[in-house]
Coordinates of C-alpha atoms and ligand atoms in Angstrom, one line a residue:
Chain E
M1 CA -115.5 -30.1 10.3
I2 CA -115.7 -33.7 9.1
P3 CA -118.6 -35.6 10.5
E4 CA -117.7 -38.6 12.7
Y5 CA -119.5 -41.1 10.6
L6 CA -117.4 -40.1 7.6
L7 CA -114.2 -40.5 9.6
R8 CA -115.3 -44.0 10.7
A9 CA -116.0 -44.8 7.1
L10 CA -112.6 -43.6 5.9
L11 CA -110.9 -45.5 8.6
A12 CA -112.8 -48.7 7.8
S13 CA -112.0 -48.3 4.1
I14 CA -108.3 -48.0 4.9
M15 CA -108.4 -51.3 6.8
V16 CA -110.4 -53.0 4.0
S17 CA -108.0 -51.7 1.4
V18 CA -104.9 -52.9 3.2
L19 CA -106.4 -56.4 3.5
L20 CA -107.8 -56.6 0.0
G21 CA -104.7 -55.0 -1.6
M22 CA -102.5 -57.6 -0.1
L23 CA -104.8 -60.5 -0.7
S24 CA -105.8 -59.7 -4.3
P25 CA -102.5 -60.6 -6.0
L26 CA -102.6 -64.0 -4.2
I27 CA -106.1 -64.7 -5.3
N28 CA -105.0 -64.0 -8.8
T29 CA -101.8 -65.9 -8.9
K30 CA -103.1 -68.9 -6.9
G31 CA -106.3 -68.9 -9.1
L32 CA -108.6 -68.6 -6.1
A33 CA -111.4 -66.8 -7.9
F34 CA -113.5 -69.9 -7.5
L35 CA -113.1 -69.5 -3.7
T36 CA -114.5 -66.0 -3.7
H37 CA -117.4 -67.4 -5.6
A38 CA -118.0 -70.0 -2.9
L39 CA -117.5 -67.2 -0.3
F40 CA -120.5 -65.4 -1.7
H41 CA -122.8 -68.3 -0.8
A42 CA -121.1 -69.0 2.5
L43 CA -121.2 -65.4 3.6
L44 CA -124.9 -65.0 2.7
F45 CA -125.8 -68.2 4.5
G46 CA -123.7 -67.3 7.5
A47 CA -125.4 -63.9 7.6
V48 CA -128.9 -65.3 7.5
L49 CA -128.0 -67.9 10.1
G50 CA -126.2 -65.3 12.2
M51 CA -129.3 -63.0 12.1
I52 CA -131.5 -65.8 13.2
F53 CA -129.3 -66.5 16.2
G54 CA -128.7 -62.8 16.8
L55 CA -132.5 -62.3 17.0
L56 CA -133.2 -65.4 19.0
F57 CA -130.6 -64.6 21.6
E58 CA -130.9 -60.8 21.1
N59 CA -127.2 -60.4 20.7
L60 CA -125.9 -58.7 17.5
A61 CA -122.3 -60.0 18.0
L62 CA -123.6 -63.4 17.1
V63 CA -124.2 -62.3 13.6
M64 CA -120.5 -62.0 12.7
L65 CA -119.4 -64.9 14.9
T66 CA -121.8 -67.2 13.2
A67 CA -120.9 -65.9 9.8
L68 CA -117.2 -66.5 10.6
I69 CA -117.8 -70.1 11.7
V70 CA -120.1 -70.9 8.8
T71 CA -117.7 -69.4 6.2
V72 CA -114.6 -71.0 7.5
T73 CA -116.4 -74.4 7.8
I74 CA -117.6 -74.2 4.2
V75 CA -114.2 -73.1 3.0
L76 CA -112.6 -76.0 4.7
L77 CA -115.2 -78.4 3.4
I78 CA -114.3 -77.2 -0.1
A79 CA -110.6 -77.8 0.6
H80 CA -111.5 -81.3 1.8
L81 CA -113.5 -82.1 -1.3
E82 CA -110.5 -80.9 -3.4
K83 CA -108.3 -83.2 -1.5
L84 CA -110.6 -86.1 -2.3
G85 CA -109.9 -85.4 -5.9
F86 CA -112.7 -83.1 -7.0
S87 CA -111.7 -80.1 -9.2
P88 CA -112.0 -76.8 -7.4
D89 CA -115.0 -75.9 -9.6
S90 CA -116.9 -79.0 -8.9
A91 CA -116.1 -78.8 -5.2
V92 CA -117.5 -75.3 -5.1
G93 CA -120.5 -76.4 -7.2
I94 CA -121.4 -79.2 -4.9
V95 CA -121.1 -77.1 -1.7
A96 CA -122.7 -74.0 -3.2
S97 CA -125.8 -75.8 -4.3
F98 CA -126.4 -77.1 -0.8
V99 CA -125.6 -73.8 0.8
A100 CA -127.8 -71.9 -1.6
G101 CA -130.7 -74.2 -0.8
L102 CA -130.1 -73.8 2.9
T103 CA -129.9 -70.0 2.5
V104 CA -133.4 -69.9 1.0
L105 CA -134.8 -72.0 3.8
G106 CA -132.9 -69.8 6.3
F107 CA -134.7 -66.7 4.9
G108 CA -138.0 -68.4 5.6
V109 CA -137.0 -69.0 9.2
L110 CA -135.5 -65.5 9.6
Y111 CA -138.8 -63.9 8.6
K112 CA -140.7 -66.0 11.1
V113 CA -138.2 -65.1 13.9
M114 CA -138.2 -61.4 12.9
A115 CA -142.0 -61.4 13.3
T116 CA -141.6 -62.6 16.9
R117 CA -139.0 -59.9 17.7
P118 CA -140.5 -56.7 16.2
Y119 CA -138.8 -54.5 18.7
F120 CA -135.3 -55.7 17.8
P121 CA -133.4 -53.4 15.4
L122 CA -132.2 -55.8 12.7
G123 CA -134.5 -54.8 9.8
E124 CA -132.0 -53.2 7.4
S125 CA -129.1 -55.6 8.0
I126 CA -129.8 -58.1 5.2
V127 CA -129.9 -55.4 2.5
S128 CA -126.9 -53.6 3.9
Y129 CA -125.1 -56.9 3.9
L130 CA -125.6 -57.1 0.2
T131 CA -124.6 -53.6 -0.7
G132 CA -122.3 -52.7 2.1
D133 CA -123.1 -50.0 4.7
I134 CA -119.8 -48.3 5.4
F135 CA -121.5 -45.1 6.6
L136 CA -123.5 -47.0 9.2
I137 CA -120.5 -48.8 10.7
S138 CA -120.7 -48.7 14.5
L139 CA -117.7 -48.0 16.8
N140 CA -117.9 -51.6 17.9
S141 CA -117.8 -53.0 14.4
L142 CA -115.0 -50.6 13.5
T143 CA -113.0 -51.9 16.4
V144 CA -113.5 -55.5 15.5
L145 CA -112.6 -54.6 11.8
V146 CA -109.4 -52.8 12.8
L147 CA -108.1 -55.3 15.4
G148 CA -109.2 -58.4 13.5
G149 CA -107.9 -56.9 10.3
A150 CA -104.5 -56.1 11.7
F151 CA -104.2 -59.7 13.0
L152 CA -105.1 -61.2 9.6
F153 CA -102.9 -58.7 7.9
F154 CA -99.8 -59.8 9.8
V155 CA -100.6 -63.5 9.4
M156 CA -100.8 -62.9 5.7
L157 CA -97.7 -60.9 5.6
F158 CA -95.5 -63.4 7.5
L159 CA -96.8 -66.2 5.2
Y160 CA -96.8 -64.3 2.0
R161 CA -93.7 -65.8 0.5
D162 CA -94.9 -69.3 1.4
F163 CA -98.2 -68.6 -0.3
L164 CA -96.3 -67.5 -3.4
Y165 CA -94.2 -70.7 -3.4
L166 CA -97.4 -72.6 -2.8
S167 CA -98.9 -71.1 -6.0
F168 CA -95.7 -71.5 -8.0
D169 CA -95.0 -75.1 -7.3
P170 CA -96.9 -77.0 -4.6
E171 CA -95.2 -80.3 -5.5
G172 CA -91.8 -78.8 -5.3
M173 CA -92.7 -77.2 -1.9
E174 CA -93.7 -80.5 -0.6
S175 CA -90.6 -82.3 -1.8
Y176 CA -88.4 -79.8 -0.1
G177 CA -90.2 -80.3 3.2
G178 CA -93.0 -77.8 3.2
N179 CA -96.4 -78.8 4.5
V180 CA -98.6 -78.0 1.4
R181 CA -101.8 -79.0 3.1
A182 CA -101.3 -76.8 6.1
Y183 CA -100.4 -73.7 4.0
L184 CA -103.4 -74.3 1.8
M185 CA -105.7 -74.5 4.9
V186 CA -104.3 -71.3 6.4
L187 CA -104.7 -69.5 3.1
Y188 CA -108.3 -70.7 2.7
V189 CA -109.2 -69.8 6.3
L190 CA -107.5 -66.4 5.8
V191 CA -109.7 -65.7 2.7
G192 CA -112.8 -66.8 4.6
A193 CA -112.0 -64.8 7.6
I194 CA -111.1 -61.6 5.7
G195 CA -114.3 -62.0 3.7
T196 CA -116.4 -62.3 6.9
L197 CA -114.6 -59.3 8.4
I198 CA -115.1 -56.9 5.5
V199 CA -118.3 -58.0 3.9
Q200 CA -120.5 -55.5 5.8
T201 CA -118.4 -52.6 4.7
V202 CA -117.7 -53.8 1.2
G203 CA -121.0 -55.5 0.4
L204 CA -121.6 -59.0 -0.6
I205 CA -122.6 -58.3 -4.2
T206 CA -119.4 -56.4 -5.0
L207 CA -117.0 -58.4 -2.8
Q208 CA -115.8 -60.7 -5.5
V209 CA -115.0 -57.8 -7.9
V210 CA -113.0 -55.8 -5.3
A211 CA -111.2 -58.9 -4.2
V212 CA -110.1 -60.0 -7.7
L213 CA -109.7 -56.9 -9.9
P214 CA -107.0 -55.0 -8.0
G215 CA -104.6 -57.9 -8.2
A216 CA -105.5 -58.7 -11.8
I217 CA -104.8 -55.1 -12.7
A218 CA -101.5 -55.0 -10.7
L219 CA -100.3 -58.1 -12.4
M220 CA -101.1 -56.6 -15.8
V221 CA -99.1 -53.4 -15.2
S222 CA -96.1 -54.8 -13.4
S223 CA -94.2 -58.0 -13.0
D224 CA -91.9 -57.3 -10.1
L225 CA -93.4 -58.7 -6.9
R226 CA -93.0 -55.5 -4.8
K227 CA -94.5 -53.4 -7.5
V228 CA -97.4 -55.8 -7.9
I229 CA -98.3 -55.6 -4.2
G230 CA -97.6 -51.8 -4.2
V231 CA -99.9 -51.2 -7.2
S232 CA -102.6 -53.5 -5.8
L233 CA -102.5 -51.7 -2.4
L234 CA -102.4 -48.2 -3.8
L235 CA -105.2 -49.0 -6.2
T236 CA -107.5 -50.5 -3.6
L237 CA -106.7 -47.6 -1.2
G238 CA -107.3 -45.0 -3.9
I239 CA -110.5 -46.6 -5.1
Q240 CA -112.0 -47.2 -1.7
L241 CA -111.2 -43.8 -0.3
S242 CA -112.4 -41.9 -3.3
S243 CA -115.6 -44.0 -3.5
V244 CA -116.3 -43.1 0.1
V245 CA -115.8 -39.4 -0.6
L246 CA -117.8 -39.5 -3.8
A247 CA -120.5 -41.4 -2.0
Y248 CA -120.6 -38.8 0.7
L249 CA -121.1 -36.1 -1.9
T250 CA -123.5 -37.9 -4.1
D251 CA -125.4 -40.3 -1.9
I252 CA -124.6 -43.3 -4.2
P253 CA -123.5 -46.4 -2.2
P254 CA -119.7 -46.5 -2.2
S255 CA -119.4 -50.2 -3.0
G256 CA -121.1 -49.5 -6.4
L257 CA -118.8 -46.7 -7.2
A258 CA -115.7 -48.7 -6.3
T259 CA -116.7 -51.6 -8.4
I260 CA -117.5 -49.4 -11.4
M261 CA -114.2 -47.6 -11.1
L262 CA -112.3 -50.9 -11.0
G263 CA -114.2 -52.2 -13.9
V264 CA -113.4 -49.2 -16.0
I265 CA -109.7 -49.4 -15.2
Y266 CA -109.6 -53.1 -16.0
G267 CA -111.6 -52.6 -19.2
V268 CA -109.3 -49.8 -20.4
L269 CA -106.2 -51.9 -19.7
L270 CA -107.6 -54.9 -21.5
F271 CA -108.6 -52.7 -24.4
R272 CA -105.2 -51.1 -24.7
R273 CA -103.5 -54.5 -25.0
Chain U
M1 CA -64.4 -99.3 -7.9
N2 CA -65.7 -102.6 -6.8
P3 CA -69.4 -102.6 -7.5
E4 CA -70.1 -104.7 -4.4
M5 CA -68.9 -101.8 -2.3
A6 CA -71.1 -99.1 -3.8
M7 CA -74.1 -98.1 -1.9
R8 CA -77.4 -99.3 -3.3
V9 CA -79.6 -96.2 -3.9
I10 CA -82.7 -97.7 -5.5
K11 CA -83.9 -101.2 -5.5
A12 CA -87.1 -102.3 -7.0
E13 CA -88.3 -105.9 -7.0
N14 CA -91.6 -106.9 -8.7
L15 CA -92.7 -103.4 -8.4
T16 CA -96.2 -102.7 -9.6
I17 CA -97.6 -99.1 -9.3
T18 CA -101.3 -98.6 -9.4
Y19 CA -103.9 -95.8 -9.6
D20 CA -107.1 -96.8 -7.8
G21 CA -106.1 -100.4 -8.0
K22 CA -105.4 -100.3 -11.8
P23 CA -101.8 -100.9 -12.7
A24 CA -100.0 -98.1 -14.5
L25 CA -96.6 -99.8 -14.5
E26 CA -96.1 -103.5 -13.8
G27 CA -93.4 -105.9 -12.8
V28 CA -90.4 -103.6 -12.6
N29 CA -87.1 -104.9 -11.4
F30 CA -84.0 -102.8 -11.3
S31 CA -81.4 -101.4 -9.0
L32 CA -79.2 -98.3 -9.1
D33 CA -75.9 -97.7 -7.2
E34 CA -74.6 -94.5 -5.7
G35 CA -73.2 -92.2 -8.3
E36 CA -74.9 -93.8 -11.3
T37 CA -77.2 -92.1 -13.7
L38 CA -80.3 -93.9 -15.0
L39 CA -81.9 -92.7 -18.2
L40 CA -85.6 -93.7 -18.1
L41 CA -87.1 -94.0 -21.6
G42 CA -90.5 -94.8 -22.9
P43 CA -93.3 -93.3 -25.0
N44 CA -96.0 -91.0 -23.7
G45 CA -98.1 -92.7 -21.0
A46 CA -95.5 -95.4 -20.4
G47 CA -95.3 -94.7 -16.7
K48 CA -92.1 -92.6 -16.5
T49 CA -93.5 -89.8 -14.3
T50 CA -95.4 -92.4 -12.3
L51 CA -92.2 -94.2 -11.4
L52 CA -90.4 -91.0 -10.5
R53 CA -93.2 -89.8 -8.3
T54 CA -93.4 -93.1 -6.5
I55 CA -89.7 -93.0 -5.8
A56 CA -90.1 -89.4 -4.6
C57 CA -93.0 -90.5 -2.3
F58 CA -95.6 -88.4 -4.0
H59 CA -97.5 -91.5 -5.1
R60 CA -97.8 -94.2 -2.5
E61 CA -100.0 -96.8 -4.1
Y62 CA -97.8 -99.7 -5.1
R63 CA -97.2 -103.4 -4.6
G64 CA -93.9 -105.3 -4.5
K65 CA -90.6 -103.9 -3.1
L66 CA -89.2 -100.5 -3.5
E67 CA -86.3 -99.3 -1.4
V68 CA -84.6 -95.9 -1.6
F69 CA -81.4 -95.8 0.4
G70 CA -82.5 -99.0 2.0
K71 CA -85.8 -97.5 3.3
E72 CA -89.3 -97.0 2.2
P73 CA -89.4 -94.1 -0.3
C74 CA -91.1 -91.8 2.2
G75 CA -88.4 -92.5 4.7
A76 CA -85.7 -91.2 2.3
R77 CA -87.3 -88.0 1.4
E78 CA -84.7 -85.7 2.8
L79 CA -82.1 -87.3 0.6
I80 CA -84.1 -86.8 -2.6
G81 CA -84.3 -83.8 -4.9
Y82 CA -87.2 -83.8 -7.3
V83 CA -87.3 -81.7 -10.4
P84 CA -90.8 -81.6 -11.9
Q85 CA -91.6 -81.1 -15.5
S86 CA -91.4 -77.3 -16.0
H87 CA -94.9 -77.0 -17.5
S88 CA -96.3 -77.9 -14.1
L89 CA -95.1 -74.6 -12.7
N90 CA -97.4 -71.6 -12.3
E91 CA -95.4 -68.8 -13.9
R92 CA -98.0 -66.2 -13.1
V93 CA -96.2 -65.9 -9.8
P94 CA -93.6 -63.2 -10.1
L95 CA -90.5 -64.9 -8.6
T96 CA -86.9 -64.1 -9.4
A97 CA -84.5 -66.9 -10.3
L98 CA -82.8 -66.5 -6.9
E99 CA -86.1 -66.7 -5.0
V100 CA -87.0 -69.9 -6.9
V101 CA -83.6 -71.4 -6.0
A102 CA -84.0 -70.3 -2.3
M103 CA -87.3 -72.2 -2.2
G104 CA -85.2 -75.4 -2.2
G105 CA -83.5 -74.5 1.1
I106 CA -86.1 -72.9 3.4
Y107 CA -88.5 -75.7 4.2
R108 CA -86.2 -77.7 6.5
Y109 CA -87.2 -75.5 9.4
G110 CA -89.9 -72.9 10.3
F111 CA -93.4 -72.4 9.0
A112 CA -93.4 -68.7 8.1
H113 CA -90.6 -67.5 5.7
F114 CA -91.3 -63.8 5.3
K115 CA -87.6 -63.1 5.0
I116 CA -85.2 -65.6 3.4
P117 CA -82.3 -66.2 5.8
R118 CA -78.9 -64.8 4.8
E119 CA -77.2 -68.2 4.7
T120 CA -79.9 -69.6 2.5
L121 CA -79.5 -66.6 0.1
M122 CA -75.7 -67.1 0.0
K123 CA -76.1 -70.8 -0.7
A124 CA -78.7 -70.0 -3.4
E125 CA -76.2 -67.7 -5.1
E126 CA -73.5 -70.3 -4.9
V127 CA -75.6 -73.0 -6.6
L128 CA -76.9 -70.6 -9.2
G129 CA -73.2 -69.9 -9.9
F130 CA -72.6 -73.7 -10.1
V131 CA -75.2 -74.1 -12.9
G132 CA -73.7 -71.0 -14.6
L133 CA -76.5 -68.6 -13.9
G134 CA -75.0 -66.2 -11.3
H135 CA -75.7 -63.3 -13.7
V136 CA -79.5 -63.8 -13.9
K137 CA -80.2 -64.1 -10.2
D138 CA -82.5 -61.1 -10.1
R139 CA -84.3 -61.7 -13.3
L140 CA -87.8 -63.0 -13.2
F141 CA -88.0 -66.8 -13.6
R142 CA -90.7 -66.6 -16.3
E143 CA -88.5 -64.3 -18.4
L144 CA -85.6 -66.8 -18.6
S145 CA -85.0 -69.0 -21.6
G146 CA -86.2 -72.6 -21.4
G147 CA -82.7 -73.9 -20.8
Q148 CA -82.1 -71.3 -18.1
K149 CA -85.3 -72.2 -16.3
Q150 CA -84.4 -75.9 -16.3
R151 CA -81.0 -75.0 -14.8
V152 CA -82.6 -72.8 -12.1
L153 CA -84.8 -75.8 -11.2
L154 CA -81.6 -78.0 -11.0
A155 CA -80.0 -75.4 -8.8
R156 CA -83.1 -75.4 -6.5
A157 CA -82.9 -79.2 -6.2
L158 CA -79.2 -78.9 -5.2
M159 CA -80.1 -76.6 -2.3
S160 CA -80.9 -79.5 0.0
D161 CA -77.7 -81.3 -0.8
P162 CA -79.6 -84.3 -2.1
R163 CA -77.9 -87.6 -2.8
L164 CA -80.5 -88.7 -5.3
L165 CA -81.9 -86.4 -8.0
L166 CA -85.1 -87.3 -9.9
L167 CA -85.6 -85.3 -13.1
D168 CA -88.8 -85.4 -15.1
E169 CA -88.1 -84.7 -18.7
P170 CA -85.6 -81.9 -18.2
L171 CA -85.0 -81.7 -21.9
S172 CA -88.6 -81.6 -23.2
A173 CA -89.7 -78.4 -24.9
L174 CA -86.1 -77.2 -25.4
D175 CA -84.4 -76.5 -28.6
P176 CA -81.3 -78.6 -29.5
S177 CA -78.8 -76.1 -28.2
A178 CA -80.7 -75.7 -24.9
R179 CA -80.8 -79.5 -24.6
A180 CA -77.0 -79.6 -24.9
E181 CA -76.7 -76.7 -22.3
V182 CA -78.8 -78.6 -19.8
A183 CA -77.1 -81.9 -20.5
G184 CA -73.8 -80.2 -19.8
V185 CA -75.0 -79.1 -16.4
L186 CA -76.2 -82.6 -15.6
N187 CA -72.8 -83.9 -16.6
K188 CA -71.2 -81.4 -14.3
I189 CA -73.5 -82.5 -11.4
K190 CA -72.5 -86.1 -11.9
R191 CA -68.8 -85.4 -12.2
E192 CA -68.3 -82.8 -9.5
R193 CA -70.9 -83.8 -7.0
G194 CA -71.3 -87.5 -7.7
I195 CA -75.0 -87.4 -7.2
T196 CA -77.1 -90.4 -8.3
M197 CA -79.7 -89.4 -10.9
V198 CA -82.8 -90.7 -12.6
I199 CA -83.7 -88.8 -15.7
T200 CA -86.7 -89.4 -17.8
T201 CA -86.5 -88.3 -21.4
H202 CA -87.8 -88.7 -24.9
D203 CA -84.6 -87.7 -26.5
I204 CA -81.8 -89.9 -25.2
N205 CA -79.1 -88.7 -27.5
P206 CA -77.9 -85.6 -25.6
L207 CA -77.8 -87.7 -22.4
L208 CA -75.8 -90.7 -23.5
E209 CA -72.7 -89.2 -22.2
V210 CA -74.1 -88.9 -18.7
G211 CA -76.1 -92.2 -18.6
D212 CA -74.7 -95.3 -17.0
R213 CA -77.9 -97.3 -17.1
V214 CA -80.8 -97.2 -19.5
M215 CA -84.3 -98.4 -18.7
L216 CA -87.0 -98.8 -21.3
I217 CA -90.6 -99.0 -20.0
N218 CA -94.0 -99.1 -21.6
K219 CA -96.5 -99.9 -18.9
R220 CA -94.1 -102.6 -17.9
L221 CA -90.4 -103.1 -17.9
I222 CA -89.1 -103.7 -21.5
A223 CA -85.3 -103.6 -20.8
F224 CA -82.8 -102.4 -18.3
G225 CA -79.1 -102.5 -18.5
R226 CA -76.1 -100.6 -19.8
P227 CA -76.8 -98.3 -22.8
E228 CA -75.2 -100.6 -25.4
E229 CA -77.3 -103.5 -24.1
V230 CA -80.6 -101.8 -24.1
L231 CA -80.1 -99.6 -27.2
Q232 CA -80.5 -102.2 -29.8
D233 CA -82.7 -102.1 -32.9
S234 CA -84.9 -104.9 -31.8
V235 CA -85.6 -103.5 -28.3
I236 CA -86.2 -100.0 -29.5
K237 CA -88.5 -101.2 -32.3
S238 CA -90.6 -103.2 -29.9
V239 CA -91.6 -100.0 -28.1
Y240 CA -91.4 -97.2 -30.7
G241 CA -92.5 -99.2 -33.8
P242 CA -90.8 -100.4 -37.0
L243 CA -89.4 -97.0 -37.9
A244 CA -87.3 -96.7 -34.8
R245 CA -83.6 -97.4 -35.2
V246 CA -80.3 -97.3 -33.4
I247 CA -77.3 -96.1 -35.5
P248 CA -73.7 -96.3 -34.3
V249 CA -71.9 -93.1 -35.3
E250 CA -68.2 -92.7 -34.7
G251 CA -68.3 -95.3 -32.0
K252 CA -71.3 -93.7 -30.3
L253 CA -74.9 -94.9 -30.4
F254 CA -77.6 -92.8 -31.9
C255 CA -81.3 -93.4 -31.3
I256 CA -84.1 -92.5 -33.6
T257 CA -87.5 -93.0 -32.0
G258 CA -89.7 -91.2 -34.4
D259 CA -90.8 -88.4 -32.1
V260 CA -87.3 -87.0 -31.9
H261 CA -85.4 -84.9 -34.4
I262 CA -81.8 -85.7 -35.1
H263 CA -79.4 -83.0 -34.4
R264 CA -75.7 -83.0 -34.4
H265 CA -74.5 -79.6 -33.3
G266 CA -74.1 -78.2 -29.8
G267 CA -71.2 -80.3 -28.3
G268 CA -73.2 -81.9 -25.5
G269 CA -75.2 -84.0 -27.9
L270 CA -74.3 -87.4 -29.4
Ligands
ADP1 N1 -103.2 -89.2 -11.2 C1 -103.5 -90.3 -12.0 N2 -104.6 -91.0 -11.9 C2 -104.9 -92.0 -12.7 N3 -104.1 -92.4 -13.7 C3 -102.9 -91.8 -13.9 C4 -102.6 -90.6 -13.1 N4 -101.4 -90.2 -13.5 C5 -101.0 -91.0 -14.5 N5 -101.9 -91.9 -14.8 C6 -101.9 -93.0 -15.8 O1 -100.7 -93.7 -15.6 C7 -100.1 -93.9 -16.9 C8 -98.7 -93.5 -16.9 O2 -98.7 -92.1 -16.9 P1 -97.3 -91.2 -16.8 O3 -96.5 -91.8 -15.7 O4 -97.7 -89.8 -16.6 O5 -96.6 -91.5 -18.1 P2 -95.3 -90.8 -18.8 O6 -94.7 -89.9 -17.8 O7 -94.4 -91.9 -19.2 O8 -95.8 -90.1 -20.0 C9 -101.0 -93.3 -17.9 O9 -101.8 -94.3 -18.5 C10 -101.8 -92.3 -17.2 O10 -103.1 -92.2 -17.7
MG2 MG1 -94.4 -87.8 -17.8

């Protein structure tokens, strides 16, 4: 008999894989790796702020809500800076430095607030945010993940071709009547929202790797679009599911296993070239 | 045809285009009528791309008058097809030739284009056939030859039935036979569709057959007129230096501007 928490973990990792598998080729072709870097800072700050609010108002749902708002705001801020003429890297640099500072300040506040609410069960969350806690996912969180994930998946699916054209030739897109700015915004918000949704299962430390490598690998081994997406999806699914099973058997956090497996595959492919 | 009757497609009077207030191209006067092809010539940094992008409404910082089909450039956008320099494309994206062409036709309506409509696909196949590439429609864009890529981009621009085509260095980075191949398609567009074109180029020779007007710029207007008026030793030398020359060969002009290799094969040249 499979324990229920394992079933939940498997279901969560299927949702995560579908989202990341679809998104990863876009991150690679559009060159959005810088954004996943910014996401790291935004998500951490959002989590700290969210936990402060969650504790103050004694409502755990505020954690993800705050993280979502903070992340999307920061992502849009970066998009705005880019529009003002900063390169993506400097836009991320500017924003990340402020956010990182605020995060450290936020930790100070969080500890103070935690001291005033010793009875409220939030103690482990910051660490589990960093490494991912797929085995601890509650039924509530799983529901949010599946419903929110399905919504984001369909938005991404219906706009996939537009995102590809956006990556291929934004100027051309604009000259034929496409609203480049709007597509870019939607894409950035999607990346931010997906990040917020999956970070607690995937883990903040490893998020960037699992978001970038599957697409990078898929683009290395195939050039036809359908195959690229197919490989990326299957790879993410295979890695996520097997890491959950392995973690169940060995007690090592699954996010660590998934990242190492991806790294090995990527390394072998690079080496064979 | 009586030139008074032809529609004026572009009219520039005292046009100065700036970036952050600093002029990149100053004091440009010219006009272009329907069906005519303008060859825009000038060394690197002369302002060729800047002028094209301003006509296409990508760049909006200018003084003086610029009318496209009698309107502000941004008001004429639907009539314009813009073909960027091919190195500005991100070829990591795995798109087929047909998908690239279809891109030119789907942004008139709708926001999400998960599936390309059938009519758009049929039209894309037709224009691909027009540029002679019906047989490569399912090949990846990035795996095509330089000349084929440029023809795919031309086909994409034709999808919206433009009345003005703006082409930024369609011949650069191509070998001589590919230049002739692309020049041949440009000629076909002019003859069979009568579309007005502005073409920037370093190598004017393969395009002399298609060009009705030549404009030479170098941060300002140097010369504008019919090819035989503009292409004179003294004019060319003032921009490209003392080694530049214009040589008449068998009744045709031949330009040597230093950064261009002479070539005589390939039919479309000369
Ligand atoms: N986005 C920009 N911002 C500021 N200056 C620019 C920009 N684009 C071009 N320029 C300047 O305008 C001048 C003309 O450039 P460009 O139109 O690209 O020349 P060409 O296409 O003839 O090589 C150059 O001096 C270039 O530095
Ligand atoms: Mg240029």
